[in-house]
Amino acid sequence: MTVTVQAIPMLSDNYSWLLTDSVSGKVGIVDPAEAAPAIATLERLGKGLDFIFLTHHHGDHIDGVPELVAKYHPLVVGNGADAHRLPPLDIPVHEGSQVEFGSAKLRVIETPGHTLGHISYYIADGGILLPGDTLFSLGCGRLFEGTATQMFNSIAKYGDLPDDTLVCAGHEYTASNVKFALTIEPDNTALRARAEEVEALRAKGAATLPVSLGQERATNPFLRAKDAEEFARIRAAKDQF
Ligand code: ZN
Ligand code: FE
């Protein structure tokens, strides 16, 4: 595992993710909503910034980019099809692109639903999934642009990733998601155990992420939906919750 990951809290409930390749020393950041918390973390670590990886165009994922680019001149990576609404891209990517990050590679997975141009990144050498606002712990992103079927198919693309993959999602929504998830599967013992864990973590102000993909498979109603119809029903119920 050469790539390590660390959360940088931003705004009220966003996480930007700091990636470090231990072989080359390269540093990347995912979805910087703000520059200041990123700069503070980089200065504390004594690091520069080599890459910015963007999942989608929403302000709470890109607004820190201009200041970070001006200060560190990193390469900016994002979906080429969404370039018109992203900051200027140095490396436009698409489904299956492999971005070289030091000794490791990030694989691009197109995951439309939350937005049509939303992409995720998977780092096999580190077991890290960066799903942006596609998948949250015990939840999934709202359908601002895509359909429930698109989102179901997008999440299904994570199906071939190992159970021990670290899910590094874009928001700390777990405490509210767990309340809804329990209405879908009140008797799921893994979910009930996760609910207690989440309560304990939030009580001490700790992050509930990363979480393993295996744990999400056992507890997240959106990952457990059997088909697009069931997924759509759960998504609609969550919108009303
Ligand atoms: Zn978003
Ligand atoms: Fe967001």
PDB file of C-alpha atoms and ligand atoms in Angstrom:
ATOM      1  CA  MET A   1       0.000   0.000   0.000  1.00  0.00           C
ATOM      2  CA  THR A   2       2.034   2.955  -1.160  1.00  0.00           C
ATOM      3  CA  VAL A   3      -0.731   5.578  -1.151  1.00  0.00           C
ATOM      4  CA  THR A   4      -2.073   6.849   2.158  1.00  0.00           C
ATOM      5  CA  VAL A   5      -5.114   9.019   2.682  1.00  0.00           C
ATOM      6  CA  GLN A   6      -6.143  11.564   5.280  1.00  0.00           C
ATOM      7  CA  ALA A   7      -9.327  13.622   5.656  1.00  0.00           C
ATOM      8  CA  ILE A   8      -9.239  17.421   5.710  1.00  0.00           C
ATOM      9  CA  PRO A   9     -12.570  18.737   7.037  1.00  0.00           C
ATOM     10  CA  MET A  10     -13.907  21.725   5.076  1.00  0.00           C
ATOM     11  CA  LEU A  11     -17.004  23.940   5.293  1.00  0.00           C
ATOM     12  CA  SER A  12     -19.602  22.477   7.673  1.00  0.00           C
ATOM     13  CA  ASP A  13     -19.635  18.818   6.593  1.00  0.00           C
ATOM     14  CA  ASN A  14     -17.315  18.357   3.594  1.00  0.00           C
ATOM     15  CA  TYR A  15     -14.210  16.217   3.472  1.00  0.00           C
ATOM     16  CA  SER A  16     -11.369  16.897   1.117  1.00  0.00           C
ATOM     17  CA  TRP A  17      -8.918  13.969   0.961  1.00  0.00           C
ATOM     18  CA  LEU A  18      -5.155  14.330   1.044  1.00  0.00           C
ATOM     19  CA  LEU A  19      -3.324  11.579  -0.866  1.00  0.00           C
ATOM     20  CA  THR A  20       0.368  10.873  -0.381  1.00  0.00           C
ATOM     21  CA  ASP A  21       2.436   8.434  -2.434  1.00  0.00           C
ATOM     22  CA  SER A  22       5.058   7.178  -0.009  1.00  0.00           C
ATOM     23  CA  VAL A  23       7.434   6.072  -2.807  1.00  0.00           C
ATOM     24  CA  SER A  24       7.671   9.318  -4.786  1.00  0.00           C
ATOM     25  CA  GLY A  25       6.502  11.729  -2.089  1.00  0.00           C
ATOM     26  CA  LYS A  26       3.864  13.122  -4.486  1.00  0.00           C
ATOM     27  CA  VAL A  27       0.875  14.772  -2.838  1.00  0.00           C
ATOM     28  CA  GLY A  28      -2.640  15.164  -4.209  1.00  0.00           C
ATOM     29  CA  ILE A  29      -5.848  16.580  -2.869  1.00  0.00           C
ATOM     30  CA  VAL A  30      -9.387  15.594  -3.797  1.00  0.00           C
ATOM     31  CA  ASP A  31     -12.240  18.133  -4.059  1.00  0.00           C
ATOM     32  CA  PRO A  32     -10.849  21.138  -2.168  1.00  0.00           C
ATOM     33  CA  ALA A  33     -13.902  23.178  -1.186  1.00  0.00           C
ATOM     34  CA  GLU A  34     -11.607  25.703   0.461  1.00  0.00           C
ATOM     35  CA  ALA A  35      -7.924  26.538   0.142  1.00  0.00           C
ATOM     36  CA  ALA A  36      -7.101  27.583   3.719  1.00  0.00           C
ATOM     37  CA  PRO A  37      -7.579  24.196   5.481  1.00  0.00           C
ATOM     38  CA  ALA A  38      -5.589  22.505   2.681  1.00  0.00           C
ATOM     39  CA  ILE A  39      -2.747  25.026   2.953  1.00  0.00           C
ATOM     40  CA  ALA A  40      -2.687  24.680   6.742  1.00  0.00           C
ATOM     41  CA  THR A  41      -2.415  20.886   6.458  1.00  0.00           C
ATOM     42  CA  LEU A  42       0.267  21.026   3.740  1.00  0.00           C
ATOM     43  CA  GLU A  43       2.331  23.534   5.728  1.00  0.00           C
ATOM     44  CA  ARG A  44       2.066  21.424   8.874  1.00  0.00           C
ATOM     45  CA  LEU A  45       3.323  18.411   6.885  1.00  0.00           C
ATOM     46  CA  GLY A  46       5.982  20.478   5.105  1.00  0.00           C
ATOM     47  CA  LYS A  47       4.601  19.399   1.720  1.00  0.00           C
ATOM     48  CA  GLY A  48       3.786  21.016  -1.611  1.00  0.00           C
ATOM     49  CA  LEU A  49       0.871  20.008  -3.810  1.00  0.00           C
ATOM     50  CA  ASP A  50       1.365  18.083  -7.055  1.00  0.00           C
ATOM     51  CA  PHE A  51      -2.207  17.191  -8.060  1.00  0.00           C
ATOM     52  CA  ILE A  52      -5.805  18.254  -7.548  1.00  0.00           C
ATOM     53  CA  PHE A  53      -8.394  15.578  -8.367  1.00  0.00           C
ATOM     54  CA  LEU A  54     -11.977  16.744  -8.940  1.00  0.00           C
ATOM     55  CA  THR A  55     -15.081  14.526  -8.835  1.00  0.00           C
ATOM     56  CA  HIS A  56     -17.679  17.078  -9.983  1.00  0.00           C
ATOM     57  CA  HIS A  57     -18.370  20.762 -10.544  1.00  0.00           C
ATOM     58  CA  HIS A  58     -20.276  21.766  -7.383  1.00  0.00           C
ATOM     59  CA  GLY A  59     -18.789  24.705  -5.491  1.00  0.00           C
ATOM     60  CA  ASP A  60     -18.344  22.693  -2.303  1.00  0.00           C
ATOM     61  CA  HIS A  61     -15.863  20.517  -4.260  1.00  0.00           C
ATOM     62  CA  ILE A  62     -13.970  23.056  -6.375  1.00  0.00           C
ATOM     63  CA  ASP A  63     -14.016  26.518  -4.790  1.00  0.00           C
ATOM     64  CA  GLY A  64     -10.548  26.126  -3.243  1.00  0.00           C
ATOM     65  CA  VAL A  65      -8.916  25.284  -6.579  1.00  0.00           C
ATOM     66  CA  PRO A  66      -7.898  28.769  -7.886  1.00  0.00           C
ATOM     67  CA  GLU A  67      -6.017  29.714  -4.729  1.00  0.00           C
ATOM     68  CA  LEU A  68      -4.271  26.328  -4.515  1.00  0.00           C
ATOM     69  CA  VAL A  69      -3.293  26.493  -8.204  1.00  0.00           C
ATOM     70  CA  ALA A  70      -1.872  29.999  -7.762  1.00  0.00           C
ATOM     71  CA  LYS A  71       0.152  28.931  -4.731  1.00  0.00           C
ATOM     72  CA  TYR A  72       1.370  25.419  -5.685  1.00  0.00           C
ATOM     73  CA  HIS A  73       0.872  25.014  -9.474  1.00  0.00           C
ATOM     74  CA  PRO A  74      -0.459  21.435  -9.200  1.00  0.00           C
ATOM     75  CA  LEU A  75      -1.877  19.497 -12.153  1.00  0.00           C
ATOM     76  CA  VAL A  76      -5.682  19.651 -12.093  1.00  0.00           C
ATOM     77  CA  VAL A  77      -7.510  16.431 -13.030  1.00  0.00           C
ATOM     78  CA  GLY A  78     -11.215  16.224 -13.870  1.00  0.00           C
ATOM     79  CA  ASN A  79     -13.791  14.940 -16.315  1.00  0.00           C
ATOM     80  CA  GLY A  80     -12.992  16.278 -19.782  1.00  0.00           C
ATOM     81  CA  ALA A  81     -16.692  16.122 -20.704  1.00  0.00           C
ATOM     82  CA  ASP A  82     -17.426  18.577 -17.872  1.00  0.00           C
ATOM     83  CA  ALA A  83     -14.472  20.895 -18.571  1.00  0.00           C
ATOM     84  CA  HIS A  84     -16.831  23.793 -19.378  1.00  0.00           C
ATOM     85  CA  ARG A  85     -17.986  23.917 -15.752  1.00  0.00           C
ATOM     86  CA  LEU A  86     -14.790  22.865 -13.953  1.00  0.00           C
ATOM     87  CA  PRO A  87     -11.660  24.913 -13.236  1.00  0.00           C
ATOM     88  CA  PRO A  88      -9.101  24.707 -16.100  1.00  0.00           C
ATOM     89  CA  LEU A  89      -7.992  21.066 -16.405  1.00  0.00           C
ATOM     90  CA  ASP A  90      -4.402  19.983 -17.058  1.00  0.00           C
ATOM     91  CA  ILE A  91      -5.409  16.320 -17.307  1.00  0.00           C
ATOM     92  CA  PRO A  92      -8.909  15.770 -18.724  1.00  0.00           C
ATOM     93  CA  VAL A  93     -10.033  12.200 -18.036  1.00  0.00           C
ATOM     94  CA  HIS A  94     -12.886   9.821 -18.867  1.00  0.00           C
ATOM     95  CA  GLU A  95     -14.065   6.289 -18.065  1.00  0.00           C
ATOM     96  CA  GLY A  96     -11.073   3.984 -17.652  1.00  0.00           C
ATOM     97  CA  SER A  97      -8.408   6.703 -17.637  1.00  0.00           C
ATOM     98  CA  GLN A  98      -5.383   5.817 -15.508  1.00  0.00           C
ATOM     99  CA  VAL A  99      -3.779   8.876 -13.957  1.00  0.00           C
ATOM    100  CA  GLU A 100      -0.167   8.401 -12.886  1.00  0.00           C
ATOM    101  CA  PHE A 101       0.292   9.629  -9.343  1.00  0.00           C
ATOM    102  CA  GLY A 102       3.918   9.021  -8.400  1.00  0.00           C
ATOM    103  CA  SER A 103       4.384   5.251  -8.265  1.00  0.00           C
ATOM    104  CA  ALA A 104       0.624   4.624  -8.158  1.00  0.00           C
ATOM    105  CA  LYS A 105      -2.294   5.032 -10.536  1.00  0.00           C
ATOM    106  CA  LEU A 106      -5.781   6.434 -10.082  1.00  0.00           C
ATOM    107  CA  ARG A 107      -8.428   4.712 -12.195  1.00  0.00           C
ATOM    108  CA  VAL A 108     -11.326   6.879 -13.327  1.00  0.00           C
ATOM    109  CA  ILE A 109     -14.861   5.500 -13.016  1.00  0.00           C
ATOM    110  CA  GLU A 110     -17.643   7.561 -14.581  1.00  0.00           C
ATOM    111  CA  THR A 111     -20.471   7.701 -12.035  1.00  0.00           C
ATOM    112  CA  PRO A 112     -23.314   9.917 -13.339  1.00  0.00           C
ATOM    113  CA  GLY A 113     -26.326  10.547 -11.124  1.00  0.00           C
ATOM    114  CA  HIS A 114     -25.589  13.291  -8.605  1.00  0.00           C
ATOM    115  CA  THR A 115     -24.380  15.268 -11.636  1.00  0.00           C
ATOM    116  CA  LEU A 116     -24.076  13.940 -15.187  1.00  0.00           C
ATOM    117  CA  GLY A 117     -20.322  14.571 -15.289  1.00  0.00           C
ATOM    118  CA  HIS A 118     -19.528  13.070 -11.891  1.00  0.00           C
ATOM    119  CA  ILE A 119     -16.498  10.764 -11.745  1.00  0.00           C
ATOM    120  CA  SER A 120     -14.960   8.608  -9.006  1.00  0.00           C
ATOM    121  CA  TYR A 121     -11.345   7.581  -8.540  1.00  0.00           C
ATOM    122  CA  TYR A 122     -10.028   4.196  -7.406  1.00  0.00           C
ATOM    123  CA  ILE A 123      -6.465   3.595  -6.235  1.00  0.00           C
ATOM    124  CA  ALA A 124      -5.712  -0.129  -6.187  1.00  0.00           C
ATOM    125  CA  ASP A 125      -2.337   0.508  -4.534  1.00  0.00           C
ATOM    126  CA  GLY A 126      -3.805   1.738  -1.273  1.00  0.00           C
ATOM    127  CA  GLY A 127      -7.280   0.267  -1.625  1.00  0.00           C
ATOM    128  CA  ILE A 128      -8.841   3.720  -1.769  1.00  0.00           C
ATOM    129  CA  LEU A 129     -12.149   4.707  -3.379  1.00  0.00           C
ATOM    130  CA  LEU A 130     -12.937   8.402  -3.805  1.00  0.00           C
ATOM    131  CA  PRO A 131     -16.635   8.416  -4.683  1.00  0.00           C
ATOM    132  CA  GLY A 132     -17.225  12.169  -4.228  1.00  0.00           C
ATOM    133  CA  ASP A 133     -20.976  12.679  -3.798  1.00  0.00           C
ATOM    134  CA  THR A 134     -21.958   9.371  -5.393  1.00  0.00           C
ATOM    135  CA  LEU A 135     -21.677   7.169  -2.299  1.00  0.00           C
ATOM    136  CA  PHE A 136     -21.761   8.231   1.351  1.00  0.00           C
ATOM    137  CA  SER A 137     -21.586   6.066   4.430  1.00  0.00           C
ATOM    138  CA  LEU A 138     -25.120   4.643   4.711  1.00  0.00           C
ATOM    139  CA  GLY A 139     -26.312   6.910   1.908  1.00  0.00           C
ATOM    140  CA  CYS A 140     -25.801   8.170  -1.618  1.00  0.00           C
ATOM    141  CA  GLY A 141     -25.843  11.538  -3.338  1.00  0.00           C
ATOM    142  CA  ARG A 142     -28.991  13.369  -4.318  1.00  0.00           C
ATOM    143  CA  LEU A 143     -30.077  13.094  -7.935  1.00  0.00           C
ATOM    144  CA  PHE A 144     -29.566  16.663  -9.115  1.00  0.00           C
ATOM    145  CA  GLU A 145     -29.023  15.802 -12.771  1.00  0.00           C
ATOM    146  CA  GLY A 146     -29.196  12.072 -13.370  1.00  0.00           C
ATOM    147  CA  THR A 147     -31.886   9.427 -12.955  1.00  0.00           C
ATOM    148  CA  ALA A 148     -32.184   6.776 -10.246  1.00  0.00           C
ATOM    149  CA  THR A 149     -31.287   4.153 -12.854  1.00  0.00           C
ATOM    150  CA  GLN A 150     -28.094   6.018 -13.751  1.00  0.00           C
ATOM    151  CA  MET A 151     -27.139   6.307 -10.075  1.00  0.00           C
ATOM    152  CA  PHE A 152     -27.912   2.625  -9.444  1.00  0.00           C
ATOM    153  CA  ASN A 153     -25.691   1.662 -12.384  1.00  0.00           C
ATOM    154  CA  SER A 154     -22.946   4.021 -11.203  1.00  0.00           C
ATOM    155  CA  ILE A 155     -22.875   2.543  -7.703  1.00  0.00           C
ATOM    156  CA  ALA A 156     -22.962  -0.955  -9.218  1.00  0.00           C
ATOM    157  CA  LYS A 157     -19.607  -0.134 -10.865  1.00  0.00           C
ATOM    158  CA  TYR A 158     -18.014  -0.311  -7.414  1.00  0.00           C
ATOM    159  CA  GLY A 159     -19.157  -3.942  -7.290  1.00  0.00           C
ATOM    160  CA  ASP A 160     -15.823  -5.430  -8.357  1.00  0.00           C
ATOM    161  CA  LEU A 161     -13.786  -3.584  -5.700  1.00  0.00           C
ATOM    162  CA  PRO A 162     -12.523  -5.538  -2.666  1.00  0.00           C
ATOM    163  CA  ASP A 163     -14.382  -5.460   0.669  1.00  0.00           C
ATOM    164  CA  ASP A 164     -11.419  -3.818   2.395  1.00  0.00           C
ATOM    165  CA  THR A 165     -11.507  -0.794   0.066  1.00  0.00           C
ATOM    166  CA  LEU A 166     -11.562   2.465   2.037  1.00  0.00           C
ATOM    167  CA  VAL A 167     -14.559   4.594   1.083  1.00  0.00           C
ATOM    168  CA  CYS A 168     -13.426   8.246   1.249  1.00  0.00           C
ATOM    169  CA  ALA A 169     -16.649  10.126   0.540  1.00  0.00           C
ATOM    170  CA  GLY A 170     -17.245  13.839   0.136  1.00  0.00           C
ATOM    171  CA  HIS A 171     -19.467  14.498   3.146  1.00  0.00           C
ATOM    172  CA  GLU A 172     -19.954  13.658   6.815  1.00  0.00           C
ATOM    173  CA  TYR A 173     -23.648  12.799   6.535  1.00  0.00           C
ATOM    174  CA  THR A 174     -23.491   9.487   8.379  1.00  0.00           C
ATOM    175  CA  ALA A 175     -25.353  10.457  11.565  1.00  0.00           C
ATOM    176  CA  SER A 176     -28.452  11.539   9.635  1.00  0.00           C
ATOM    177  CA  ASN A 177     -28.121   8.719   7.088  1.00  0.00           C
ATOM    178  CA  VAL A 178     -28.142   6.077   9.816  1.00  0.00           C
ATOM    179  CA  LYS A 179     -31.571   7.198  11.030  1.00  0.00           C
ATOM    180  CA  PHE A 180     -33.024   6.710   7.579  1.00  0.00           C
ATOM    181  CA  ALA A 181     -31.194   3.418   6.967  1.00  0.00           C
ATOM    182  CA  LEU A 182     -32.726   1.982  10.152  1.00  0.00           C
ATOM    183  CA  THR A 183     -36.221   2.675   8.749  1.00  0.00           C
ATOM    184  CA  ILE A 184     -35.363   0.486   5.736  1.00  0.00           C
ATOM    185  CA  GLU A 185     -33.713  -2.382   7.650  1.00  0.00           C
ATOM    186  CA  PRO A 186     -34.545  -2.092  11.377  1.00  0.00           C
ATOM    187  CA  ASP A 187     -33.438  -5.682  12.049  1.00  0.00           C
ATOM    188  CA  ASN A 188     -30.064  -5.540  10.275  1.00  0.00           C
ATOM    189  CA  THR A 189     -27.606  -6.318  13.099  1.00  0.00           C
ATOM    190  CA  ALA A 190     -24.591  -4.939  11.217  1.00  0.00           C
ATOM    191  CA  LEU A 191     -26.482  -1.690  10.696  1.00  0.00           C
ATOM    192  CA  ARG A 192     -27.447  -1.497  14.351  1.00  0.00           C
ATOM    193  CA  ALA A 193     -23.818  -2.005  15.370  1.00  0.00           C
ATOM    194  CA  ARG A 194     -22.755   0.715  12.918  1.00  0.00           C
ATOM    195  CA  ALA A 195     -25.419   3.039  14.367  1.00  0.00           C
ATOM    196  CA  GLU A 196     -23.855   2.680  17.829  1.00  0.00           C
ATOM    197  CA  GLU A 197     -20.381   3.192  16.417  1.00  0.00           C
ATOM    198  CA  VAL A 198     -21.476   6.336  14.543  1.00  0.00           C
ATOM    199  CA  GLU A 199     -23.104   7.761  17.654  1.00  0.00           C
ATOM    200  CA  ALA A 200     -19.930   7.190  19.693  1.00  0.00           C
ATOM    201  CA  LEU A 201     -17.697   8.706  16.983  1.00  0.00           C
ATOM    202  CA  ARG A 202     -19.853  11.798  16.520  1.00  0.00           C
ATOM    203  CA  ALA A 203     -20.188  12.287  20.289  1.00  0.00           C
ATOM    204  CA  LYS A 204     -16.442  12.851  20.431  1.00  0.00           C
ATOM    205  CA  GLY A 205     -16.389  14.869  17.210  1.00  0.00           C
ATOM    206  CA  ALA A 206     -14.567  12.158  15.237  1.00  0.00           C
ATOM    207  CA  ALA A 207     -15.060  11.346  11.547  1.00  0.00           C
ATOM    208  CA  THR A 208     -17.131   8.311  10.534  1.00  0.00           C
ATOM    209  CA  LEU A 209     -15.028   8.023   7.375  1.00  0.00           C
ATOM    210  CA  PRO A 210     -13.221   6.298   5.837  1.00  0.00           C
ATOM    211  CA  VAL A 211     -15.387   3.197   6.148  1.00  0.00           C
ATOM    212  CA  SER A 212     -14.749  -0.120   4.429  1.00  0.00           C
ATOM    213  CA  LEU A 213     -16.729  -0.983   1.323  1.00  0.00           C
ATOM    214  CA  GLY A 214     -17.479  -4.357   2.940  1.00  0.00           C
ATOM    215  CA  GLN A 215     -19.103  -2.633   5.893  1.00  0.00           C
ATOM    216  CA  GLU A 216     -21.159  -0.475   3.526  1.00  0.00           C
ATOM    217  CA  ARG A 217     -22.229  -3.596   1.624  1.00  0.00           C
ATOM    218  CA  ALA A 218     -23.585  -4.954   4.902  1.00  0.00           C
ATOM    219  CA  THR A 219     -25.333  -1.757   5.979  1.00  0.00           C
ATOM    220  CA  ASN A 220     -25.959   0.825   3.231  1.00  0.00           C
ATOM    221  CA  PRO A 221     -29.525   0.492   1.842  1.00  0.00           C
ATOM    222  CA  PHE A 222     -28.491   2.072  -1.466  1.00  0.00           C
ATOM    223  CA  LEU A 223     -25.731  -0.490  -2.000  1.00  0.00           C
ATOM    224  CA  ARG A 224     -28.057  -3.295  -0.900  1.00  0.00           C
ATOM    225  CA  ALA A 225     -30.876  -2.442  -3.342  1.00  0.00           C
ATOM    226  CA  LYS A 226     -31.357  -5.423  -5.671  1.00  0.00           C
ATOM    227  CA  ASP A 227     -32.371  -3.467  -8.761  1.00  0.00           C
ATOM    228  CA  ALA A 228     -32.935   0.039 -10.094  1.00  0.00           C
ATOM    229  CA  GLU A 229     -36.619   0.004  -9.080  1.00  0.00           C
ATOM    230  CA  GLU A 230     -35.847  -0.776  -5.447  1.00  0.00           C
ATOM    231  CA  PHE A 231     -33.046   1.795  -5.533  1.00  0.00           C
ATOM    232  CA  ALA A 232     -35.426   4.453  -6.915  1.00  0.00           C
ATOM    233  CA  ARG A 233     -37.972   3.687  -4.203  1.00  0.00           C
ATOM    234  CA  ILE A 234     -35.385   4.046  -1.420  1.00  0.00           C
ATOM    235  CA  ARG A 235     -33.964   7.235  -2.976  1.00  0.00           C
ATOM    236  CA  ALA A 236     -37.467   8.776  -3.183  1.00  0.00           C
ATOM    237  CA  ALA A 237     -38.182   7.816   0.440  1.00  0.00           C
ATOM    238  CA  LYS A 238     -34.895   9.405   1.561  1.00  0.00           C
ATOM    239  CA  ASP A 239     -35.793  12.627  -0.286  1.00  0.00           C
ATOM    240  CA  GLN A 240     -38.976  12.796   1.832  1.00  0.00           C
ATOM    241  CA  PHE A 241     -37.333  11.738   5.081  1.00  0.00           C
TER     242      PHE A 241
HETATM  243 ZN    ZN B   1     -22.200  17.773  -5.041  1.00  0.00          ZN
HETATM  244 FE    FE B   2     -21.021  17.999  -2.156  1.00  0.00          FE
END
